[in-house]
Short mmCIF file of C-alpha atoms in Angstrom, two decimals:
data_model
loop_
_atom_site.label_atom_id
_atom_site.label_comp_id
_atom_site.label_asym_id
_atom_site.label_seq_id
_atom_site.Cartn_x
_atom_site.Cartn_y
_atom_site.Cartn_z
CA MET A 1 84.68 95.79 89.64
CA GLU A 2 85.55 96.32 93.28
CA ILE A 3 86.56 93.22 95.22
CA PRO A 4 84.88 93.05 98.63
CA THR A 5 87.25 93.19 101.57
CA VAL A 6 87.20 90.23 103.92
CA ASN A 7 88.69 90.61 107.35
CA LEU A 8 91.60 88.26 108.10
CA LYS A 9 90.15 87.61 111.55
CA THR A 10 86.97 86.28 109.93
CA ILE A 11 88.98 83.93 107.71
CA LEU A 12 90.91 82.66 110.73
CA LEU A 13 87.78 82.15 112.82
CA VAL A 14 85.95 80.24 110.07
CA HIS A 15 88.91 77.95 109.31
CA TRP A 16 89.62 77.39 113.00
CA LEU A 17 86.02 76.36 113.62
CA LEU A 18 85.89 74.10 110.55
CA THR A 19 89.22 72.47 111.47
CA CYS A 20 88.01 71.82 115.02
CA TRP A 21 84.79 70.31 113.73
CA GLY A 22 86.71 68.30 111.13
CA CYS A 23 88.76 66.74 113.92
CA LEU A 24 85.75 65.77 116.09
CA VAL A 25 85.99 62.13 115.05
CA ALA A 26 89.51 60.70 114.95
CA TRP A 27 89.53 59.53 111.33
CA LEU A 28 92.11 61.99 109.99
CA PRO A 29 95.81 61.76 110.87
CA SER A 30 97.24 64.13 113.45
CA ALA A 31 99.18 65.84 110.64
CA TYR A 32 95.86 67.29 109.41
CA ALA A 33 95.26 69.11 112.67
CA TRP A 34 98.92 70.11 113.12
CA SER A 35 99.26 71.56 109.64
CA ASN A 36 95.99 73.47 109.73
CA PHE A 37 96.51 74.88 113.22
CA THR A 38 100.09 75.88 112.35
CA VAL A 39 98.84 77.82 109.34
CA LEU A 40 96.21 79.45 111.52
CA ALA A 41 98.99 80.48 113.94
CA MET A 42 100.73 82.16 110.98
CA GLY A 43 97.44 83.92 110.32
CA VAL A 44 97.39 85.19 113.90
CA TRP A 45 100.91 86.50 113.27
CA ALA A 46 99.60 88.29 110.16
CA VAL A 47 96.81 89.86 112.23
CA ALA A 48 99.24 90.97 114.94
CA GLN A 49 101.66 92.57 112.50
CA ARG A 50 99.40 94.43 110.10
CA ASP A 51 102.24 95.91 108.04
CA SER A 52 104.27 92.71 107.66
CA VAL A 53 104.43 91.36 104.14
CA ASP A 54 106.30 88.29 105.40
CA ALA A 55 103.51 87.28 107.77
CA ILE A 56 100.76 87.41 105.14
CA ILE A 57 102.84 85.61 102.49
CA MET A 58 103.68 82.85 104.99
CA PHE A 59 99.97 82.50 105.74
CA LEU A 60 99.14 82.46 102.02
CA VAL A 61 101.76 79.83 101.16
CA GLY A 62 100.71 77.75 104.18
CA MET A 63 97.08 77.85 103.06
CA MET A 64 98.07 76.70 99.58
CA ILE A 65 100.17 73.84 100.98
CA THR A 66 97.43 72.70 103.35
CA PHE A 67 94.97 72.82 100.47
CA VAL A 68 97.02 70.13 98.71
CA THR A 69 97.71 68.10 101.87
CA ASP A 70 94.03 68.19 102.89
CA ILE A 71 93.06 66.71 99.52
CA ILE A 72 95.61 63.93 100.07
CA ASP A 73 94.49 63.33 103.67
CA LEU A 74 90.81 63.17 102.73
CA GLY A 75 91.52 60.85 99.83
CA ILE A 76 93.77 58.44 101.71
CA TYR A 77 92.15 58.29 105.14
CA TYR A 78 88.48 58.18 104.24
CA PRO A 79 87.42 54.85 105.75
CA GLU A 80 85.89 52.14 103.64
CA LYS A 81 84.01 50.53 106.50
CA SER A 82 80.82 52.05 107.73
CA PHE A 83 80.50 53.21 111.27
CA THR A 84 77.91 51.96 113.70
CA ASP A 85 74.70 53.93 114.00
CA TRP A 86 75.79 56.04 116.96
CA GLN A 87 79.11 56.96 115.27
CA ARG A 88 77.80 57.57 111.76
CA ASP A 89 76.29 61.02 112.27
CA PRO A 90 79.31 62.60 114.02
CA PHE A 91 81.55 61.06 111.37
CA ARG A 92 79.46 62.51 108.54
CA PHE A 93 79.44 65.91 110.23
CA SER A 94 83.24 65.77 110.68
CA VAL A 95 83.76 64.82 107.04
CA GLY A 96 81.41 67.57 105.90
CA MET A 97 83.25 70.23 107.88
CA ALA A 98 86.65 69.04 106.59
CA ILE A 99 85.34 69.18 103.01
CA LEU A 100 83.77 72.61 103.59
CA SER A 101 87.11 73.88 104.92
CA LEU A 102 88.77 72.47 101.81
CA ILE A 103 86.24 74.17 99.53
CA LEU A 104 86.71 77.56 101.26
CA LYS A 105 90.54 77.50 101.13
CA PRO A 106 90.90 78.78 97.54
CA LEU A 107 88.62 81.72 98.38
CA SER A 108 90.65 82.37 101.53
CA CYS A 109 93.87 82.20 99.49
CA PHE A 110 92.47 84.77 97.07
CA CYS A 111 91.56 87.11 99.94
CA ALA A 112 94.98 86.61 101.54
CA TYR A 113 96.63 87.43 98.21
CA GLN A 114 94.62 90.66 98.03
CA MET A 115 95.83 91.52 101.55
CA TYR A 116 99.37 90.71 100.46
CA ARG A 117 99.09 93.21 97.61
CA GLU A 118 97.53 95.83 99.92
CA ARG A 119 100.47 95.48 102.30
CA GLY A 120 102.91 96.29 99.54
CA GLY A 121 103.75 92.85 98.20
CA ASP A 122 104.82 92.40 94.59
CA TYR A 123 102.43 91.00 92.03
CA ALA A 124 104.95 88.33 91.16
CA VAL A 125 106.22 86.41 94.17
CA ASN A 126 110.02 86.65 94.34
CA PHE A 127 111.78 83.85 96.17
CA GLY A 128 115.15 85.61 96.09
CA PHE A 129 116.79 83.47 93.43
CA PRO A 130 119.12 85.36 91.10
CA THR A 131 117.88 85.59 87.55
CA VAL A 132 119.85 85.92 84.35
CA THR A 133 118.31 87.63 81.39
CA SER A 134 119.41 87.89 77.78
CA ASN A 135 117.88 91.34 77.42
CA ARG A 136 120.78 93.78 77.00
CA ASN A 137 118.64 96.77 77.95
CA THR A 138 118.67 95.69 81.59
CA TYR A 139 122.46 95.93 81.89
CA GLN A 140 124.20 99.14 82.90
CA SER A 141 126.30 100.84 80.31
CA LEU A 142 129.99 101.37 81.03
CA GLU A 143 129.84 104.69 79.23
CA GLN A 144 127.80 106.48 81.87
CA ASN A 145 128.19 110.11 82.72
CA ARG A 146 130.52 110.13 85.71
CA SER A 147 129.22 113.46 86.98
CA THR A 148 126.22 111.69 88.48
CA TYR A 149 128.42 109.86 90.98
CA GLN A 150 128.71 111.23 94.47
CA SER A 151 132.06 112.69 95.43
CA ILE A 152 133.84 110.92 98.28
CA ASP A 153 135.95 113.99 99.13
CA ARG A 154 133.51 116.14 101.06
CA GLN A 155 134.48 119.72 101.79
CA ASP A 156 132.42 120.16 104.94
CA SER A 157 133.04 117.87 107.87
CA PRO A 158 130.19 116.09 109.65
CA VAL A 159 128.89 117.31 112.98
CA ASN A 160 129.44 115.10 115.99
CA PRO A 161 126.48 115.77 118.32
CA HIS A 162 128.28 114.35 121.35
CA LEU A 163 131.18 116.80 121.36
CA TYR A 164 130.47 120.28 122.69
CA ASN A 165 132.58 123.32 123.07
CA GLU A 166 133.56 123.55 126.70
CA GLN A 167 133.45 127.36 126.85
CA ASP A 168 129.87 128.06 125.87
CA ASN A 169 128.27 124.53 125.92
CA LYS A 170 125.99 125.46 123.03
CA ALA A 171 127.39 124.64 119.63
CA PRO A 172 128.65 121.20 118.67
CA VAL A 173 132.26 120.95 117.64
CA ARG A 174 133.04 120.05 114.04
CA ILE A 175 135.68 117.41 113.58
#
């Protein structure tokens, strides 16, 4: 089954719009807007550098982190009191857009992960920590054939392209 390709620009535009609409009424903390707009800035970086694996993985990790923090923000800061009639509709719209953004984030994370793999990222995310294994097949044997090593005593000398023979000014001088 072929997975449909979603453009990263579309993901950024949708989440930017939903985050703006989610912040229409000041019921969420400023950390909600800061975290979401920072992740969207990382997404702009991923659009600008199409070959960068780092940019797309930063965007992916940021989306996963904001998924968790958005759940916490919505759960903690949802007000218990009801708004007056003229404030109720904008508040409900703002809450709906914040929840819709939250619902779309796992789908966006999946699409960003597909882009990460397309850009040459590993299937397993490696954070650079050294690993120790008990599998002896992964260790190098000390009884290797030494003929495979490169000789450090080279017979021919390298060419220096900056030194020329003064007589004919054509061939570089070997040192």
